[in-house]
Amino acid sequence: MSPVIGYFIVTNSFSSALYLLLIAGFTDFLDGYIARKFNMKTSWGSVLDPAADKILMTTLAVSLMYSNILPLGIGGLIIGRDVFLMLRTFYKRYESLEPPKTWQRYWDVNTSTAEIKPTAISKVNTFLQLSLMFFSLTGTVYGFADHFLMDCLRYTVAATTIISFGQLDTRPVLERKDASEDTLKMEEYENGHLALVKLLAFEPIALEDFATSIMAE
């Protein structure tokens, strides 16, 4: 859905992009609610969901900058922060991986390393970034994109993005009796970085794991 939203934005079909973004947000919320409510979380979903969120965020930033809706400086900060945190997440993953540090074990989502949680400022920044994307698009449709409150939101996003640069709350995972049940814990925003690169690396997923996840759903 992200490429379609981006296409609508760059072709000035802002109303269509806004409606599709609302649908995407609602379905993402509904999917997460059902997974939590009925305990239907799967390894497959833990990779795809945050990766989809990261792709959507990047698509919105790039397409809004292309259409001169989002200032280049702020868009560059958002994307630059994503890249920086992604690289740092990879480093933390490698640093905390117990020997042998092989390529296969590095990308194995069932191999536990450090528990990486977003800091408070990172959570606030993520919320503000999403708000800026949404209201920038909404303001373009309904004519308040140049309102001074939008300028306040842009400056706030820029400030929190700069402050949150490089902040990762890293903790060791708790030891478990059955090591085979260990899973990589990466919540919300930072989880998207590893998940996205796993997809870009075209990492194969075992057929039996995929079948199990489908049956669980």
PDB file of C-alpha atoms in Angstrom:
ATOM      1  CA  MET A   1       0.000   0.000   0.000  1.00  0.00           C
ATOM      2  CA  SER A   2       2.928   2.350   0.670  1.00  0.00           C
ATOM      3  CA  PRO A   3       3.984   2.656  -3.011  1.00  0.00           C
ATOM      4  CA  VAL A   4       0.400   3.516  -3.991  1.00  0.00           C
ATOM      5  CA  ILE A   5       0.204   6.240  -1.336  1.00  0.00           C
ATOM      6  CA  GLY A   6       3.540   7.618  -2.528  1.00  0.00           C
ATOM      7  CA  TYR A   7       2.334   7.556  -6.139  1.00  0.00           C
ATOM      8  CA  PHE A   8      -0.825   9.493  -5.262  1.00  0.00           C
ATOM      9  CA  ILE A   9       1.239  12.122  -3.437  1.00  0.00           C
ATOM     10  CA  VAL A  10       3.769  12.716  -6.228  1.00  0.00           C
ATOM     11  CA  THR A  11       0.932  12.912  -8.787  1.00  0.00           C
ATOM     12  CA  ASN A  12      -0.887  15.501  -6.635  1.00  0.00           C
ATOM     13  CA  SER A  13      -3.792  13.150  -5.847  1.00  0.00           C
ATOM     14  CA  PHE A  14      -3.616  14.218  -2.223  1.00  0.00           C
ATOM     15  CA  SER A  15      -7.188  13.317  -1.259  1.00  0.00           C
ATOM     16  CA  SER A  16      -6.747   9.764  -2.503  1.00  0.00           C
ATOM     17  CA  ALA A  17      -3.428   9.509  -0.662  1.00  0.00           C
ATOM     18  CA  LEU A  18      -5.030  10.754   2.561  1.00  0.00           C
ATOM     19  CA  TYR A  19      -7.927   8.316   2.402  1.00  0.00           C
ATOM     20  CA  LEU A  20      -5.576   5.433   1.674  1.00  0.00           C
ATOM     21  CA  LEU A  21      -3.321   6.489   4.554  1.00  0.00           C
ATOM     22  CA  LEU A  22      -6.311   6.475   6.914  1.00  0.00           C
ATOM     23  CA  ILE A  23      -7.247   2.991   5.740  1.00  0.00           C
ATOM     24  CA  ALA A  24      -3.663   1.802   6.201  1.00  0.00           C
ATOM     25  CA  GLY A  25      -3.550   3.233   9.713  1.00  0.00           C
ATOM     26  CA  PHE A  26      -6.859   1.668  10.697  1.00  0.00           C
ATOM     27  CA  THR A  27      -5.996  -1.777   9.346  1.00  0.00           C
ATOM     28  CA  ASP A  28      -2.585  -1.649  11.047  1.00  0.00           C
ATOM     29  CA  PHE A  29      -4.230  -0.769  14.364  1.00  0.00           C
ATOM     30  CA  LEU A  30      -6.868  -3.478  13.921  1.00  0.00           C
ATOM     31  CA  ASP A  31      -4.249  -6.091  13.042  1.00  0.00           C
ATOM     32  CA  GLY A  32      -2.180  -5.226  16.109  1.00  0.00           C
ATOM     33  CA  TYR A  33      -5.230  -5.212  18.379  1.00  0.00           C
ATOM     34  CA  ILE A  34      -6.391  -8.638  17.203  1.00  0.00           C
ATOM     35  CA  ALA A  35      -2.883 -10.074  17.555  1.00  0.00           C
ATOM     36  CA  ARG A  36      -2.618  -8.833  21.146  1.00  0.00           C
ATOM     37  CA  LYS A  37      -6.201  -9.613  22.120  1.00  0.00           C
ATOM     38  CA  PHE A  38      -6.152 -13.216  20.936  1.00  0.00           C
ATOM     39  CA  ASN A  39      -2.431 -13.880  21.432  1.00  0.00           C
ATOM     40  CA  MET A  40      -1.868 -14.440  17.716  1.00  0.00           C
ATOM     41  CA  LYS A  41       1.596 -12.909  17.449  1.00  0.00           C
ATOM     42  CA  THR A  42       3.967 -14.767  15.107  1.00  0.00           C
ATOM     43  CA  SER A  43       7.633 -14.488  14.149  1.00  0.00           C
ATOM     44  CA  TRP A  44       6.501 -13.724  10.610  1.00  0.00           C
ATOM     45  CA  GLY A  45       4.338 -10.852  11.795  1.00  0.00           C
ATOM     46  CA  SER A  46       7.056  -9.498  14.083  1.00  0.00           C
ATOM     47  CA  VAL A  47       9.233  -9.013  10.996  1.00  0.00           C
ATOM     48  CA  LEU A  48       6.651  -7.822   8.475  1.00  0.00           C
ATOM     49  CA  ASP A  49       4.723  -5.349  10.644  1.00  0.00           C
ATOM     50  CA  PRO A  50       7.606  -3.071  11.700  1.00  0.00           C
ATOM     51  CA  ALA A  51       9.185  -3.349   8.254  1.00  0.00           C
ATOM     52  CA  ALA A  52       5.933  -2.185   6.672  1.00  0.00           C
ATOM     53  CA  ASP A  53       5.794   0.743   9.103  1.00  0.00           C
ATOM     54  CA  LYS A  54       9.350   1.785   8.219  1.00  0.00           C
ATOM     55  CA  ILE A  55       8.631   1.528   4.501  1.00  0.00           C
ATOM     56  CA  LEU A  56       5.499   3.654   4.922  1.00  0.00           C
ATOM     57  CA  MET A  57       7.345   6.313   6.939  1.00  0.00           C
ATOM     58  CA  THR A  58      10.155   6.543   4.385  1.00  0.00           C
ATOM     59  CA  THR A  59       7.721   6.595   1.461  1.00  0.00           C
ATOM     60  CA  LEU A  60       5.749   9.430   3.039  1.00  0.00           C
ATOM     61  CA  ALA A  61       8.877  11.456   3.795  1.00  0.00           C
ATOM     62  CA  VAL A  62      10.331  11.087   0.297  1.00  0.00           C
ATOM     63  CA  SER A  63       7.065  11.707  -1.564  1.00  0.00           C
ATOM     64  CA  LEU A  64       6.123  14.715   0.587  1.00  0.00           C
ATOM     65  CA  MET A  65       9.580  16.224   0.043  1.00  0.00           C
ATOM     66  CA  TYR A  66       9.264  15.591  -3.701  1.00  0.00           C
ATOM     67  CA  SER A  67       5.939  17.445  -3.721  1.00  0.00           C
ATOM     68  CA  ASN A  68       7.408  20.363  -1.707  1.00  0.00           C
ATOM     69  CA  ILE A  69       5.036  19.684   1.187  1.00  0.00           C
ATOM     70  CA  LEU A  70       7.668  18.554   3.683  1.00  0.00           C
ATOM     71  CA  PRO A  71      10.770  20.782   3.999  1.00  0.00           C
ATOM     72  CA  LEU A  72      13.914  19.059   2.729  1.00  0.00           C
ATOM     73  CA  GLY A  73      15.786  19.763   5.940  1.00  0.00           C
ATOM     74  CA  ILE A  74      13.202  18.070   8.145  1.00  0.00           C
ATOM     75  CA  GLY A  75      12.716  15.186   5.748  1.00  0.00           C
ATOM     76  CA  GLY A  76      16.463  14.697   5.598  1.00  0.00           C
ATOM     77  CA  LEU A  77      16.643  14.651   9.406  1.00  0.00           C
ATOM     78  CA  ILE A  78      13.918  12.013   9.627  1.00  0.00           C
ATOM     79  CA  ILE A  79      15.494   9.731   7.038  1.00  0.00           C
ATOM     80  CA  GLY A  80      19.007  10.377   8.352  1.00  0.00           C
ATOM     81  CA  ARG A  81      17.934   9.426  11.877  1.00  0.00           C
ATOM     82  CA  ASP A  82      16.403   6.214  10.564  1.00  0.00           C
ATOM     83  CA  VAL A  83      19.609   5.276   8.775  1.00  0.00           C
ATOM     84  CA  PHE A  84      21.777   6.147  11.779  1.00  0.00           C
ATOM     85  CA  LEU A  85      19.637   4.184  14.235  1.00  0.00           C
ATOM     86  CA  MET A  86      19.436   1.272  11.823  1.00  0.00           C
ATOM     87  CA  LEU A  87      23.227   1.064  11.577  1.00  0.00           C
ATOM     88  CA  ARG A  88      23.594   1.399  15.322  1.00  0.00           C
ATOM     89  CA  THR A  89      20.984  -1.318  15.880  1.00  0.00           C
ATOM     90  CA  PHE A  90      22.965  -3.651  13.626  1.00  0.00           C
ATOM     91  CA  TYR A  91      26.105  -2.905  15.616  1.00  0.00           C
ATOM     92  CA  LYS A  92      24.356  -3.553  18.940  1.00  0.00           C
ATOM     93  CA  ARG A  93      23.016  -6.807  17.516  1.00  0.00           C
ATOM     94  CA  TYR A  94      26.500  -7.924  16.477  1.00  0.00           C
ATOM     95  CA  GLU A  95      28.165  -6.693  19.670  1.00  0.00           C
ATOM     96  CA  SER A  96      25.811  -8.623  21.950  1.00  0.00           C
ATOM     97  CA  LEU A  97      25.669 -11.799  19.840  1.00  0.00           C
ATOM     98  CA  GLU A  98      27.333 -14.679  21.639  1.00  0.00           C
ATOM     99  CA  PRO A  99      29.979 -16.718  19.754  1.00  0.00           C
ATOM    100  CA  PRO A 100      30.045 -18.077  17.185  1.00  0.00           C
ATOM    101  CA  LYS A 101      29.167 -14.833  15.432  1.00  0.00           C
ATOM    102  CA  THR A 102      28.135 -16.281  12.092  1.00  0.00           C
ATOM    103  CA  TRP A 103      26.141 -14.630   9.314  1.00  0.00           C
ATOM    104  CA  GLN A 104      23.338 -17.167   9.751  1.00  0.00           C
ATOM    105  CA  ARG A 105      23.064 -16.646  13.516  1.00  0.00           C
ATOM    106  CA  TYR A 106      23.174 -12.872  13.089  1.00  0.00           C
ATOM    107  CA  TRP A 107      20.050 -12.865  10.902  1.00  0.00           C
ATOM    108  CA  ASP A 108      18.254 -15.594  12.840  1.00  0.00           C
ATOM    109  CA  VAL A 109      15.365 -13.866  14.626  1.00  0.00           C
ATOM    110  CA  ASN A 110      15.270 -16.726  17.152  1.00  0.00           C
ATOM    111  CA  THR A 111      18.839 -16.008  18.283  1.00  0.00           C
ATOM    112  CA  SER A 112      18.596 -13.700  21.268  1.00  0.00           C
ATOM    113  CA  THR A 113      20.984 -10.819  21.808  1.00  0.00           C
ATOM    114  CA  ALA A 114      20.258  -7.559  23.564  1.00  0.00           C
ATOM    115  CA  GLU A 115      16.824  -6.260  24.312  1.00  0.00           C
ATOM    116  CA  ILE A 116      16.579  -2.927  22.540  1.00  0.00           C
ATOM    117  CA  LYS A 117      13.867  -0.540  23.604  1.00  0.00           C
ATOM    118  CA  PRO A 118      13.113   2.953  22.349  1.00  0.00           C
ATOM    119  CA  THR A 119      13.777   5.698  24.854  1.00  0.00           C
ATOM    120  CA  ALA A 120      11.013   8.054  25.950  1.00  0.00           C
ATOM    121  CA  ILE A 121      12.207  10.816  23.616  1.00  0.00           C
ATOM    122  CA  SER A 122      12.374   8.314  20.764  1.00  0.00           C
ATOM    123  CA  LYS A 123       8.748   7.312  21.321  1.00  0.00           C
ATOM    124  CA  VAL A 124       7.693  10.957  21.433  1.00  0.00           C
ATOM    125  CA  ASN A 125       9.670  11.695  18.281  1.00  0.00           C
ATOM    126  CA  THR A 126       8.116   8.768  16.415  1.00  0.00           C
ATOM    127  CA  PHE A 127       4.620   9.952  17.352  1.00  0.00           C
ATOM    128  CA  LEU A 128       5.429  13.514  16.294  1.00  0.00           C
ATOM    129  CA  GLN A 129       6.899  12.346  12.986  1.00  0.00           C
ATOM    130  CA  LEU A 130       3.767  10.362  12.175  1.00  0.00           C
ATOM    131  CA  SER A 131       1.645  13.347  13.195  1.00  0.00           C
ATOM    132  CA  LEU A 132       3.663  15.645  10.944  1.00  0.00           C
ATOM    133  CA  MET A 133       3.250  13.306   7.961  1.00  0.00           C
ATOM    134  CA  PHE A 134      -0.489  13.012   8.539  1.00  0.00           C
ATOM    135  CA  PHE A 135      -1.185  16.703   9.149  1.00  0.00           C
ATOM    136  CA  SER A 136       1.077  17.789   6.289  1.00  0.00           C
ATOM    137  CA  LEU A 137      -1.021  15.694   3.935  1.00  0.00           C
ATOM    138  CA  THR A 138      -4.299  16.683   5.597  1.00  0.00           C
ATOM    139  CA  GLY A 139      -3.315  20.351   5.551  1.00  0.00           C
ATOM    140  CA  THR A 140      -2.610  20.158   1.832  1.00  0.00           C
ATOM    141  CA  VAL A 141      -6.072  18.724   1.211  1.00  0.00           C
ATOM    142  CA  TYR A 142      -7.974  21.120   3.490  1.00  0.00           C
ATOM    143  CA  GLY A 143      -5.842  24.240   3.105  1.00  0.00           C
ATOM    144  CA  PHE A 144      -4.060  24.696   6.429  1.00  0.00           C
ATOM    145  CA  ALA A 145      -0.592  23.490   5.451  1.00  0.00           C
ATOM    146  CA  ASP A 146       0.829  26.996   6.006  1.00  0.00           C
ATOM    147  CA  HIS A 147      -0.778  27.530   9.410  1.00  0.00           C
ATOM    148  CA  PHE A 148       1.636  28.641  12.114  1.00  0.00           C
ATOM    149  CA  LEU A 149       0.770  25.549  14.176  1.00  0.00           C
ATOM    150  CA  MET A 150       2.179  23.454  11.344  1.00  0.00           C
ATOM    151  CA  ASP A 151       5.413  25.431  11.612  1.00  0.00           C
ATOM    152  CA  CYS A 152       5.451  24.733  15.352  1.00  0.00           C
ATOM    153  CA  LEU A 153       5.003  21.021  14.675  1.00  0.00           C
ATOM    154  CA  ARG A 154       7.813  21.035  12.109  1.00  0.00           C
ATOM    155  CA  TYR A 155      10.232  22.748  14.492  1.00  0.00           C
ATOM    156  CA  THR A 156       9.246  20.385  17.305  1.00  0.00           C
ATOM    157  CA  VAL A 157       9.847  17.347  15.104  1.00  0.00           C
ATOM    158  CA  ALA A 158      13.222  18.726  14.059  1.00  0.00           C
ATOM    159  CA  ALA A 159      14.226  19.350  17.684  1.00  0.00           C
ATOM    160  CA  THR A 160      13.142  15.942  19.010  1.00  0.00           C
ATOM    161  CA  THR A 161      14.735  14.200  16.031  1.00  0.00           C
ATOM    162  CA  ILE A 162      18.081  15.838  16.775  1.00  0.00           C
ATOM    163  CA  ILE A 163      17.799  15.084  20.498  1.00  0.00           C
ATOM    164  CA  SER A 164      16.908  11.441  19.884  1.00  0.00           C
ATOM    165  CA  PHE A 165      19.852  10.834  17.539  1.00  0.00           C
ATOM    166  CA  GLY A 166      21.852   7.886  18.774  1.00  0.00           C
ATOM    167  CA  GLN A 167      19.669   7.147  21.770  1.00  0.00           C
ATOM    168  CA  LEU A 168      19.037   3.447  22.271  1.00  0.00           C
ATOM    169  CA  ASP A 169      18.044   1.837  25.544  1.00  0.00           C
ATOM    170  CA  THR A 170      19.905  -1.484  25.443  1.00  0.00           C
ATOM    171  CA  ARG A 171      19.494  -4.216  28.038  1.00  0.00           C
ATOM    172  CA  PRO A 172      20.665  -7.850  28.061  1.00  0.00           C
ATOM    173  CA  VAL A 173      17.938 -10.432  27.564  1.00  0.00           C
ATOM    174  CA  LEU A 174      16.943 -12.526  30.545  1.00  0.00           C
ATOM    175  CA  GLU A 175      18.328 -16.051  30.579  1.00  0.00           C
ATOM    176  CA  ARG A 176      15.800 -18.794  29.879  1.00  0.00           C
ATOM    177  CA  LYS A 177      15.923 -22.487  30.649  1.00  0.00           C
ATOM    178  CA  ASP A 178      15.079 -23.383  27.077  1.00  0.00           C
ATOM    179  CA  ALA A 179      17.404 -21.401  24.840  1.00  0.00           C
ATOM    180  CA  SER A 180      15.460 -22.480  21.758  1.00  0.00           C
ATOM    181  CA  GLU A 181      12.625 -20.229  22.889  1.00  0.00           C
ATOM    182  CA  ASP A 182      14.819 -17.139  22.918  1.00  0.00           C
ATOM    183  CA  THR A 183      13.654 -14.437  20.581  1.00  0.00           C
ATOM    184  CA  LEU A 184      15.139 -11.140  19.615  1.00  0.00           C
ATOM    185  CA  LYS A 185      13.275  -8.418  21.474  1.00  0.00           C
ATOM    186  CA  MET A 186      13.194  -5.177  19.566  1.00  0.00           C
ATOM    187  CA  GLU A 187      10.183  -3.011  20.216  1.00  0.00           C
ATOM    188  CA  GLU A 188       8.328  -0.539  18.028  1.00  0.00           C
ATOM    189  CA  TYR A 189      10.526   1.857  16.147  1.00  0.00           C
ATOM    190  CA  GLU A 190      13.928   0.175  16.460  1.00  0.00           C
ATOM    191  CA  ASN A 191      12.423  -3.198  15.573  1.00  0.00           C
ATOM    192  CA  GLY A 192      11.671  -1.853  12.130  1.00  0.00           C
ATOM    193  CA  HIS A 193      15.331  -1.325  11.310  1.00  0.00           C
ATOM    194  CA  LEU A 194      16.385  -4.962  11.582  1.00  0.00           C
ATOM    195  CA  ALA A 195      13.139  -6.232  10.097  1.00  0.00           C
ATOM    196  CA  LEU A 196      13.462  -3.959   7.069  1.00  0.00           C
ATOM    197  CA  VAL A 197      17.001  -5.049   6.283  1.00  0.00           C
ATOM    198  CA  LYS A 198      16.059  -8.702   6.752  1.00  0.00           C
ATOM    199  CA  LEU A 199      13.540  -8.177   3.967  1.00  0.00           C
ATOM    200  CA  LEU A 200      15.973  -6.233   1.794  1.00  0.00           C
ATOM    201  CA  ALA A 201      18.513  -9.039   2.230  1.00  0.00           C
ATOM    202  CA  PHE A 202      15.880 -11.493   0.935  1.00  0.00           C
ATOM    203  CA  GLU A 203      16.495 -13.768   3.884  1.00  0.00           C
ATOM    204  CA  PRO A 204      14.628 -17.055   3.274  1.00  0.00           C
ATOM    205  CA  ILE A 205      12.128 -18.143   5.901  1.00  0.00           C
ATOM    206  CA  ALA A 206      11.785 -21.860   6.585  1.00  0.00           C
ATOM    207  CA  LEU A 207       8.661 -23.342   5.020  1.00  0.00           C
ATOM    208  CA  GLU A 208       7.599 -25.045   8.228  1.00  0.00           C
ATOM    209  CA  ASP A 209       7.888 -21.774  10.167  1.00  0.00           C
ATOM    210  CA  PHE A 210       5.823 -19.980   7.555  1.00  0.00           C
ATOM    211  CA  ALA A 211       3.169 -22.707   7.589  1.00  0.00           C
ATOM    212  CA  THR A 212       3.040 -22.618  11.381  1.00  0.00           C
ATOM    213  CA  SER A 213       2.547 -18.854  11.403  1.00  0.00           C
ATOM    214  CA  ILE A 214      -0.270 -19.088   8.853  1.00  0.00           C
ATOM    215  CA  MET A 215      -2.028 -21.798  10.859  1.00  0.00           C
ATOM    216  CA  ALA A 216      -1.665 -19.727  14.021  1.00  0.00           C
ATOM    217  CA  GLU A 217      -3.474 -16.874  12.359  1.00  0.00           C
TER     218      GLU A 217
END
